[in-house]
């Protein structure tokens, strides 16, 4: 549902409401759509089956489109598809030149495609003219619509291309996360390692899914 009252003129500068596309409204994508919409962003959902996103289409500021149209309508495009589907998905998004492309995926149980050191590097290779940033992959999907747990902000690391990071940091902060800007593409591995730690604690150590990382300060 389009909300014309949103002023999205600031777009991907990192200030104010942004035009965001979420590609793949599954567990992660649907929660991010809810969080971004609640924070006042203009959200286009890229769904290959619009019927599966019917509930999201009823939210203020949210439009459900095909993936290419959703990406075209946004300055920040968030990938929330399985890692094995990244190549096909990015190829279907059309011209991503100058857009911020956020990789929210994790290679769980599958190797990183193409022998890249990180999934983020794989995505950067798929979209060389986009500004690729890694984020939103370090906590379970159910906590992505609200960056807080029990009233406290959840730590969310972000790394990737210099040009795109400010918009992604602002986007994550608008949802409520305590964001750590880790720096350039060389720090993407740290973000993916953080996700591996979360997954290890959740499933190998028996913590379950209902937790996030936090920062203690005096
Ligand atoms: N689940 C979590 O807690 C969590 C947390 C952080 C990061 N992640 C990562 O986020 C990514 C998405 O996870 P998810 O749990 O949201 O997955 P999911 O629920 O299976 O959702 C995947 C979405 O991608 C779409 N998609 C587009 N092209 C696809 C293709 N070729 N094959 C399969 N799906 C395709 C699906 O569309 P259809 O509905 O039409 O199939 C669906 O909307 C994964 O890389 C995962 O590791 C997951």
PDB file of C-alpha atoms and ligand atoms in Angstrom:
ATOM      1  CA  UNK A   1       0.000   0.000   0.000  1.00  0.00           C
ATOM      2  CA  UNK A   2       1.617   3.240  -1.104  1.00  0.00           C
ATOM      3  CA  UNK A   3       2.019   5.976   1.476  1.00  0.00           C
ATOM      4  CA  UNK A   4       2.402   9.206  -0.471  1.00  0.00           C
ATOM      5  CA  UNK A   5       3.022  11.218   2.687  1.00  0.00           C
ATOM      6  CA  UNK A   6       6.539   9.809   3.014  1.00  0.00           C
ATOM      7  CA  UNK A   7       9.188  12.246   1.876  1.00  0.00           C
ATOM      8  CA  UNK A   8      11.815   9.993   0.361  1.00  0.00           C
ATOM      9  CA  UNK A   9      13.832  12.769  -1.227  1.00  0.00           C
ATOM     10  CA  UNK A  10      16.725  11.998   1.128  1.00  0.00           C
ATOM     11  CA  UNK A  11      16.835   8.440  -0.299  1.00  0.00           C
ATOM     12  CA  UNK A  12      20.172   6.658   0.125  1.00  0.00           C
ATOM     13  CA  UNK A  13      22.024   9.517   1.761  1.00  0.00           C
ATOM     14  CA  UNK A  14      21.453   7.973   5.156  1.00  0.00           C
ATOM     15  CA  UNK A  15      19.125  10.713   6.349  1.00  0.00           C
ATOM     16  CA  UNK A  16      15.373  10.417   6.759  1.00  0.00           C
ATOM     17  CA  UNK A  17      13.057   7.993   5.030  1.00  0.00           C
ATOM     18  CA  UNK A  18      14.680   5.852   2.377  1.00  0.00           C
ATOM     19  CA  UNK A  19      13.394   3.969  -0.653  1.00  0.00           C
ATOM     20  CA  UNK A  20      14.151   0.339   0.177  1.00  0.00           C
ATOM     21  CA  UNK A  21      13.497  -2.871  -1.742  1.00  0.00           C
ATOM     22  CA  UNK A  22      13.462  -6.243  -0.025  1.00  0.00           C
ATOM     23  CA  UNK A  23      13.992  -9.078  -2.489  1.00  0.00           C
ATOM     24  CA  UNK A  24      12.570 -12.392  -1.254  1.00  0.00           C
ATOM     25  CA  UNK A  25       9.806 -11.999   1.364  1.00  0.00           C
ATOM     26  CA  UNK A  26      10.542 -15.194   3.288  1.00  0.00           C
ATOM     27  CA  UNK A  27      11.447 -15.429   6.985  1.00  0.00           C
ATOM     28  CA  UNK A  28      14.068 -12.683   6.865  1.00  0.00           C
ATOM     29  CA  UNK A  29      12.556 -10.538   4.138  1.00  0.00           C
ATOM     30  CA  UNK A  30       9.088 -10.301   5.639  1.00  0.00           C
ATOM     31  CA  UNK A  31      10.443  -9.252   9.038  1.00  0.00           C
ATOM     32  CA  UNK A  32      12.713  -6.619   7.487  1.00  0.00           C
ATOM     33  CA  UNK A  33       9.770  -5.256   5.495  1.00  0.00           C
ATOM     34  CA  UNK A  34       7.811  -4.868   8.722  1.00  0.00           C
ATOM     35  CA  UNK A  35      10.693  -3.146  10.463  1.00  0.00           C
ATOM     36  CA  UNK A  36      11.458  -0.767   7.595  1.00  0.00           C
ATOM     37  CA  UNK A  37       7.780   0.117   7.128  1.00  0.00           C
ATOM     38  CA  UNK A  38       7.309   0.756  10.848  1.00  0.00           C
ATOM     39  CA  UNK A  39      10.345   3.062  10.754  1.00  0.00           C
ATOM     40  CA  UNK A  40       8.686   5.110   7.996  1.00  0.00           C
ATOM     41  CA  UNK A  41      10.642   3.995   4.961  1.00  0.00           C
ATOM     42  CA  UNK A  42       9.061   3.465   1.550  1.00  0.00           C
ATOM     43  CA  UNK A  43       9.343  -0.278   0.951  1.00  0.00           C
ATOM     44  CA  UNK A  44       8.989  -2.244  -2.264  1.00  0.00           C
ATOM     45  CA  UNK A  45       8.859  -5.994  -1.857  1.00  0.00           C
ATOM     46  CA  UNK A  46      10.321  -8.074  -4.676  1.00  0.00           C
ATOM     47  CA  UNK A  47       8.294 -11.288  -4.717  1.00  0.00           C
ATOM     48  CA  UNK A  48       8.262 -13.952  -7.394  1.00  0.00           C
ATOM     49  CA  UNK A  49       4.810 -14.951  -6.083  1.00  0.00           C
ATOM     50  CA  UNK A  50       2.867 -11.874  -4.964  1.00  0.00           C
ATOM     51  CA  UNK A  51       0.230 -14.033  -3.272  1.00  0.00           C
ATOM     52  CA  UNK A  52       2.803 -15.057  -0.658  1.00  0.00           C
ATOM     53  CA  UNK A  53       3.334 -11.392   0.236  1.00  0.00           C
ATOM     54  CA  UNK A  54      -0.335 -10.407   0.420  1.00  0.00           C
ATOM     55  CA  UNK A  55      -0.124  -9.655   4.142  1.00  0.00           C
ATOM     56  CA  UNK A  56       2.866  -7.342   3.612  1.00  0.00           C
ATOM     57  CA  UNK A  57       1.007  -5.505   0.832  1.00  0.00           C
ATOM     58  CA  UNK A  58      -1.512  -4.296   3.412  1.00  0.00           C
ATOM     59  CA  UNK A  59       1.140  -2.415   5.419  1.00  0.00           C
ATOM     60  CA  UNK A  60       1.418   1.363   5.064  1.00  0.00           C
ATOM     61  CA  UNK A  61       4.272   2.359   2.763  1.00  0.00           C
ATOM     62  CA  UNK A  62       4.687  -1.134   1.287  1.00  0.00           C
ATOM     63  CA  UNK A  63       4.192  -2.172  -2.352  1.00  0.00           C
ATOM     64  CA  UNK A  64       4.571  -5.738  -3.586  1.00  0.00           C
ATOM     65  CA  UNK A  65       6.088  -5.918  -7.061  1.00  0.00           C
ATOM     66  CA  UNK A  66       8.101  -8.310  -9.165  1.00  0.00           C
ATOM     67  CA  UNK A  67      11.765  -8.320  -8.127  1.00  0.00           C
ATOM     68  CA  UNK A  68      13.056  -6.114 -10.971  1.00  0.00           C
ATOM     69  CA  UNK A  69      10.323  -3.508 -10.453  1.00  0.00           C
ATOM     70  CA  UNK A  70      10.944  -3.508  -6.716  1.00  0.00           C
ATOM     71  CA  UNK A  71      14.657  -2.886  -7.222  1.00  0.00           C
ATOM     72  CA  UNK A  72      13.975  -0.158  -9.784  1.00  0.00           C
ATOM     73  CA  UNK A  73      11.775   1.648  -7.246  1.00  0.00           C
ATOM     74  CA  UNK A  74      14.489   1.718  -4.572  1.00  0.00           C
ATOM     75  CA  UNK A  75      17.869   3.192  -3.764  1.00  0.00           C
ATOM     76  CA  UNK A  76      18.720   0.484  -1.243  1.00  0.00           C
ATOM     77  CA  UNK A  77      18.059  -3.119  -2.326  1.00  0.00           C
ATOM     78  CA  UNK A  78      18.206  -5.848   0.331  1.00  0.00           C
ATOM     79  CA  UNK A  79      18.807  -9.448  -0.749  1.00  0.00           C
ATOM     80  CA  UNK A  80      17.027 -11.997   1.461  1.00  0.00           C
ATOM     81  CA  UNK A  81      17.091 -15.082  -0.760  1.00  0.00           C
ATOM     82  CA  UNK A  82      19.008 -18.331  -0.219  1.00  0.00           C
ATOM     83  CA  UNK A  83      22.706 -18.063  -1.054  1.00  0.00           C
ATOM     84  CA  UNK A  84      22.336 -20.581  -3.875  1.00  0.00           C
ATOM     85  CA  UNK A  85      19.742 -18.282  -5.476  1.00  0.00           C
ATOM     86  CA  UNK A  86      21.834 -15.105  -5.331  1.00  0.00           C
ATOM     87  CA  UNK A  87      23.287 -15.282  -8.836  1.00  0.00           C
ATOM     88  CA  UNK A  88      19.930 -15.884 -10.521  1.00  0.00           C
ATOM     89  CA  UNK A  89      18.231 -13.278  -8.322  1.00  0.00           C
ATOM     90  CA  UNK A  90      20.775 -10.494  -8.890  1.00  0.00           C
ATOM     91  CA  UNK A  91      20.796 -11.199 -12.632  1.00  0.00           C
ATOM     92  CA  UNK A  92      17.034 -10.666 -12.641  1.00  0.00           C
ATOM     93  CA  UNK A  93      17.085  -7.298 -10.882  1.00  0.00           C
ATOM     94  CA  UNK A  94      18.065  -5.194 -13.878  1.00  0.00           C
ATOM     95  CA  UNK A  95      20.310  -2.158 -13.617  1.00  0.00           C
ATOM     96  CA  UNK A  96      21.756  -1.839 -10.108  1.00  0.00           C
ATOM     97  CA  UNK A  97      24.251   0.840 -11.116  1.00  0.00           C
ATOM     98  CA  UNK A  98      24.735   3.253  -8.218  1.00  0.00           C
ATOM     99  CA  UNK A  99      22.306   1.478  -5.912  1.00  0.00           C
ATOM    100  CA  UNK A 100      23.194   0.220  -2.452  1.00  0.00           C
ATOM    101  CA  UNK A 101      22.907  -3.573  -2.490  1.00  0.00           C
ATOM    102  CA  UNK A 102      22.607  -5.142   0.964  1.00  0.00           C
ATOM    103  CA  UNK A 103      23.503  -8.796   1.394  1.00  0.00           C
ATOM    104  CA  UNK A 104      21.584 -10.224   4.367  1.00  0.00           C
ATOM    105  CA  UNK A 105      22.348 -13.858   3.568  1.00  0.00           C
ATOM    106  CA  UNK A 106      24.405 -16.616   5.161  1.00  0.00           C
ATOM    107  CA  UNK A 107      26.000 -19.663   3.577  1.00  0.00           C
ATOM    108  CA  UNK A 108      24.554 -22.248   5.955  1.00  0.00           C
ATOM    109  CA  UNK A 109      25.249 -25.824   4.945  1.00  0.00           C
ATOM    110  CA  UNK A 110      26.432 -24.724   1.507  1.00  0.00           C
ATOM    111  CA  UNK A 111      29.808 -23.458   0.294  1.00  0.00           C
ATOM    112  CA  UNK A 112      30.177 -19.827  -0.722  1.00  0.00           C
ATOM    113  CA  UNK A 113      29.539 -19.871  -4.480  1.00  0.00           C
ATOM    114  CA  UNK A 114      32.418 -19.261  -6.858  1.00  0.00           C
ATOM    115  CA  UNK A 115      35.098 -19.991  -4.281  1.00  0.00           C
ATOM    116  CA  UNK A 116      34.857 -16.454  -2.868  1.00  0.00           C
ATOM    117  CA  UNK A 117      36.110 -15.900   0.697  1.00  0.00           C
ATOM    118  CA  UNK A 118      32.745 -14.463   1.755  1.00  0.00           C
ATOM    119  CA  UNK A 119      29.184 -14.332   0.476  1.00  0.00           C
ATOM    120  CA  UNK A 120      29.587 -10.568   0.422  1.00  0.00           C
ATOM    121  CA  UNK A 121      32.459 -10.901  -2.043  1.00  0.00           C
ATOM    122  CA  UNK A 122      30.297 -13.199  -4.168  1.00  0.00           C
ATOM    123  CA  UNK A 123      27.531 -10.565  -4.255  1.00  0.00           C
ATOM    124  CA  UNK A 124      30.028  -7.801  -5.053  1.00  0.00           C
ATOM    125  CA  UNK A 125      31.165  -9.880  -8.018  1.00  0.00           C
ATOM    126  CA  UNK A 126      27.577 -10.302  -9.206  1.00  0.00           C
ATOM    127  CA  UNK A 127      26.871  -6.552  -9.066  1.00  0.00           C
ATOM    128  CA  UNK A 128      30.136  -4.711  -9.741  1.00  0.00           C
ATOM    129  CA  UNK A 129      28.522  -1.291 -10.252  1.00  0.00           C
ATOM    130  CA  UNK A 130      26.441  -1.436  -7.065  1.00  0.00           C
ATOM    131  CA  UNK A 131      27.664  -0.488  -3.599  1.00  0.00           C
ATOM    132  CA  UNK A 132      27.524  -3.809  -1.738  1.00  0.00           C
ATOM    133  CA  UNK A 133      27.119  -3.855   2.050  1.00  0.00           C
ATOM    134  CA  UNK A 134      26.710  -6.798   4.441  1.00  0.00           C
ATOM    135  CA  UNK A 135      24.094  -6.456   7.200  1.00  0.00           C
ATOM    136  CA  UNK A 136      20.978  -7.912   8.863  1.00  0.00           C
ATOM    137  CA  UNK A 137      22.374 -11.474   8.844  1.00  0.00           C
ATOM    138  CA  UNK A 138      23.569 -11.805  12.463  1.00  0.00           C
ATOM    139  CA  UNK A 139      20.327 -12.546  14.314  1.00  0.00           C
ATOM    140  CA  UNK A 140      17.307 -14.776  13.806  1.00  0.00           C
ATOM    141  CA  UNK A 141      14.665 -13.516  11.422  1.00  0.00           C
ATOM    142  CA  UNK A 142      12.044 -13.113  14.138  1.00  0.00           C
ATOM    143  CA  UNK A 143      14.097 -10.318  15.722  1.00  0.00           C
ATOM    144  CA  UNK A 144      14.711  -8.349  12.528  1.00  0.00           C
ATOM    145  CA  UNK A 145      11.500  -6.328  12.602  1.00  0.00           C
ATOM    146  CA  UNK A 146      12.507  -4.706  15.876  1.00  0.00           C
ATOM    147  CA  UNK A 147      16.141  -4.108  16.744  1.00  0.00           C
ATOM    148  CA  UNK A 148      15.511  -4.493  20.448  1.00  0.00           C
ATOM    149  CA  UNK A 149      15.106  -7.428  22.807  1.00  0.00           C
ATOM    150  CA  UNK A 150      13.612  -6.846  26.255  1.00  0.00           C
ATOM    151  CA  UNK A 151      13.899  -3.113  25.641  1.00  0.00           C
ATOM    152  CA  UNK A 152      17.613  -3.154  24.831  1.00  0.00           C
ATOM    153  CA  UNK A 153      19.149  -2.506  21.431  1.00  0.00           C
ATOM    154  CA  UNK A 154      20.647  -5.530  19.685  1.00  0.00           C
ATOM    155  CA  UNK A 155      24.197  -5.237  18.317  1.00  0.00           C
ATOM    156  CA  UNK A 156      24.229  -5.291  14.516  1.00  0.00           C
ATOM    157  CA  UNK A 157      27.538  -5.221  12.634  1.00  0.00           C
ATOM    158  CA  UNK A 158      27.697  -3.679   9.145  1.00  0.00           C
ATOM    159  CA  UNK A 159      30.587  -3.782   6.654  1.00  0.00           C
ATOM    160  CA  UNK A 160      31.146  -3.199   2.975  1.00  0.00           C
ATOM    161  CA  UNK A 161      31.502  -0.526   0.362  1.00  0.00           C
ATOM    162  CA  UNK A 162      32.233   2.940   1.771  1.00  0.00           C
ATOM    163  CA  UNK A 163      29.594   4.727  -0.295  1.00  0.00           C
ATOM    164  CA  UNK A 164      26.699   2.530   0.789  1.00  0.00           C
ATOM    165  CA  UNK A 165      27.455   1.993   4.467  1.00  0.00           C
ATOM    166  CA  UNK A 166      26.009   5.278   5.826  1.00  0.00           C
ATOM    167  CA  UNK A 167      22.578   4.545   4.336  1.00  0.00           C
ATOM    168  CA  UNK A 168      22.607   0.993   5.706  1.00  0.00           C
ATOM    169  CA  UNK A 169      23.758   2.129   9.141  1.00  0.00           C
ATOM    170  CA  UNK A 170      20.947   4.700   9.217  1.00  0.00           C
ATOM    171  CA  UNK A 171      18.428   2.113   8.046  1.00  0.00           C
ATOM    172  CA  UNK A 172      19.429  -0.348  10.788  1.00  0.00           C
ATOM    173  CA  UNK A 173      19.439   2.376  13.450  1.00  0.00           C
ATOM    174  CA  UNK A 174      15.960   3.471  12.380  1.00  0.00           C
ATOM    175  CA  UNK A 175      14.713  -0.054  13.176  1.00  0.00           C
ATOM    176  CA  UNK A 176      16.294   0.165  16.635  1.00  0.00           C
ATOM    177  CA  UNK A 177      19.578  -1.751  16.363  1.00  0.00           C
ATOM    178  CA  UNK A 178      22.831  -0.657  17.972  1.00  0.00           C
ATOM    179  CA  UNK A 179      24.895  -0.589  14.822  1.00  0.00           C
ATOM    180  CA  UNK A 180      28.641  -1.113  14.579  1.00  0.00           C
ATOM    181  CA  UNK A 181      30.135   0.175  11.339  1.00  0.00           C
ATOM    182  CA  UNK A 182      33.070  -2.230  10.944  1.00  0.00           C
ATOM    183  CA  UNK A 183      34.445  -0.623   7.811  1.00  0.00           C
ATOM    184  CA  UNK A 184      35.108  -1.670   4.241  1.00  0.00           C
ATOM    185  CA  UNK A 185      34.825  -4.958   2.335  1.00  0.00           C
ATOM    186  CA  UNK A 186      37.763  -6.420   4.257  1.00  0.00           C
ATOM    187  CA  UNK A 187      35.517  -6.454   7.360  1.00  0.00           C
ATOM    188  CA  UNK A 188      32.667  -8.392   5.726  1.00  0.00           C
ATOM    189  CA  UNK A 189      34.246 -11.623   6.973  1.00  0.00           C
ATOM    190  CA  UNK A 190      33.797 -10.381  10.557  1.00  0.00           C
ATOM    191  CA  UNK A 191      30.078  -9.832   9.961  1.00  0.00           C
ATOM    192  CA  UNK A 192      29.721 -13.312   8.497  1.00  0.00           C
ATOM    193  CA  UNK A 193      31.726 -14.755  11.428  1.00  0.00           C
ATOM    194  CA  UNK A 194      29.312 -13.021  13.825  1.00  0.00           C
ATOM    195  CA  UNK A 195      26.445 -14.831  12.110  1.00  0.00           C
ATOM    196  CA  UNK A 196      28.336 -18.123  12.408  1.00  0.00           C
ATOM    197  CA  UNK A 197      28.757 -17.487  16.141  1.00  0.00           C
ATOM    198  CA  UNK A 198      25.024 -16.754  16.523  1.00  0.00           C
ATOM    199  CA  UNK A 199      24.135 -19.945  14.633  1.00  0.00           C
ATOM    200  CA  UNK A 200      26.633 -21.990  16.683  1.00  0.00           C
ATOM    201  CA  UNK A 201      25.195 -20.713  19.963  1.00  0.00           C
ATOM    202  CA  UNK A 202      21.606 -21.193  18.806  1.00  0.00           C
ATOM    203  CA  UNK A 203      21.913 -24.706  17.455  1.00  0.00           C
ATOM    204  CA  UNK A 204      25.152 -26.316  18.681  1.00  0.00           C
ATOM    205  CA  UNK A 205      25.159 -24.856  22.191  1.00  0.00           C
ATOM    206  CA  UNK A 206      21.423 -25.169  22.673  1.00  0.00           C
ATOM    207  CA  UNK A 207      20.664 -21.502  23.322  1.00  0.00           C
ATOM    208  CA  UNK A 208      17.735 -21.573  20.911  1.00  0.00           C
ATOM    209  CA  UNK A 209      16.826 -18.712  18.585  1.00  0.00           C
ATOM    210  CA  UNK A 210      15.523 -16.166  21.072  1.00  0.00           C
ATOM    211  CA  UNK A 211      18.619 -14.064  21.729  1.00  0.00           C
ATOM    212  CA  UNK A 212      20.789 -11.381  20.168  1.00  0.00           C
ATOM    213  CA  UNK A 213      24.180  -9.862  20.896  1.00  0.00           C
ATOM    214  CA  UNK A 214      24.448  -6.678  22.958  1.00  0.00           C
ATOM    215  CA  UNK A 215      27.155  -4.195  23.937  1.00  0.00           C
ATOM    216  CA  UNK A 216      27.970  -3.345  27.564  1.00  0.00           C
ATOM    217  CA  UNK A 217      29.266   0.136  28.343  1.00  0.00           C
ATOM    218  CA  UNK A 218      29.920   1.747  31.712  1.00  0.00           C
TER     219      UNK A 218
HETATM  220  N1  LIG B   1      16.039 -17.513   8.875  1.00  0.00           N
HETATM  221  C1  LIG B   1      16.845 -16.758   9.634  1.00  0.00           C
HETATM  222  O1  LIG B   1      16.680 -16.640  10.872  1.00  0.00           O
HETATM  223  C2  LIG B   1      17.972 -16.001   8.988  1.00  0.00           C
HETATM  224  C3  LIG B   1      18.602 -14.966   9.701  1.00  0.00           C
HETATM  225  C4  LIG B   1      19.611 -14.223   9.083  1.00  0.00           C
HETATM  226  C5  LIG B   1      19.973 -14.514   7.766  1.00  0.00           C
HETATM  227  N2  LIG B   1      19.360 -15.541   7.102  1.00  0.00           N
HETATM  228  C6  LIG B   1      19.737 -15.782   5.708  1.00  0.00           C
HETATM  229  O2  LIG B   1      18.800 -15.075   4.897  1.00  0.00           O
HETATM  230  C7  LIG B   1      18.569 -15.782   3.685  1.00  0.00           C
HETATM  231  C8  LIG B   1      17.068 -16.065   3.567  1.00  0.00           C
HETATM  232  O3  LIG B   1      16.672 -16.914   4.625  1.00  0.00           O
HETATM  233  P1  LIG B   1      15.126 -17.135   4.965  1.00  0.00           P
HETATM  234  O4  LIG B   1      15.102 -17.941   6.211  1.00  0.00           O
HETATM  235  O5  LIG B   1      14.380 -15.860   4.923  1.00  0.00           O
HETATM  236  O6  LIG B   1      14.673 -18.049   3.719  1.00  0.00           O
HETATM  237  P2  LIG B   1      13.193 -18.309   3.196  1.00  0.00           P
HETATM  238  O7  LIG B   1      12.205 -18.120   4.292  1.00  0.00           O
HETATM  239  O8  LIG B   1      13.247 -19.620   2.502  1.00  0.00           O
HETATM  240  O9  LIG B   1      12.937 -17.144   2.133  1.00  0.00           O
HETATM  241  C9  LIG B   1      13.650 -17.090   0.926  1.00  0.00           C
HETATM  242  C10 LIG B   1      12.987 -16.089   0.021  1.00  0.00           C
HETATM  243  O10 LIG B   1      13.752 -16.037  -1.197  1.00  0.00           O
HETATM  244  C11 LIG B   1      12.873 -16.198  -2.301  1.00  0.00           C
HETATM  245  N3  LIG B   1      13.541 -16.747  -3.465  1.00  0.00           N
HETATM  246  C12 LIG B   1      13.799 -16.061  -4.605  1.00  0.00           C
HETATM  247  N4  LIG B   1      14.430 -16.829  -5.486  1.00  0.00           N
HETATM  248  C13 LIG B   1      14.580 -18.019  -4.922  1.00  0.00           C
HETATM  249  C14 LIG B   1      15.138 -19.228  -5.402  1.00  0.00           C
HETATM  250  N5  LIG B   1      15.695 -19.323  -6.619  1.00  0.00           N
HETATM  251  N6  LIG B   1      15.119 -20.274  -4.569  1.00  0.00           N
HETATM  252  C15 LIG B   1      14.543 -20.187  -3.356  1.00  0.00           C
HETATM  253  N7  LIG B   1      14.006 -19.050  -2.845  1.00  0.00           N
HETATM  254  C16 LIG B   1      14.011 -17.971  -3.644  1.00  0.00           C
HETATM  255  C17 LIG B   1      11.755 -17.072  -1.759  1.00  0.00           C
HETATM  256  O11 LIG B   1      10.650 -16.936  -2.607  1.00  0.00           O
HETATM  257  P3  LIG B   1       9.471 -18.047  -2.647  1.00  0.00           P
HETATM  258  O12 LIG B   1       8.659 -17.809  -1.409  1.00  0.00           O
HETATM  259  O13 LIG B   1       8.739 -17.750  -3.907  1.00  0.00           O
HETATM  260  O14 LIG B   1      10.129 -19.401  -2.633  1.00  0.00           O
HETATM  261  C18 LIG B   1      11.557 -16.465  -0.388  1.00  0.00           C
HETATM  262  O15 LIG B   1      10.786 -15.287  -0.457  1.00  0.00           O
HETATM  263  C19 LIG B   1      19.425 -17.044   3.756  1.00  0.00           C
HETATM  264  O16 LIG B   1      20.649 -16.799   3.125  1.00  0.00           O
HETATM  265  C20 LIG B   1      19.650 -17.213   5.252  1.00  0.00           C
HETATM  266  O17 LIG B   1      20.867 -17.904   5.535  1.00  0.00           O
HETATM  267  C21 LIG B   1      18.365 -16.279   7.682  1.00  0.00           C
END
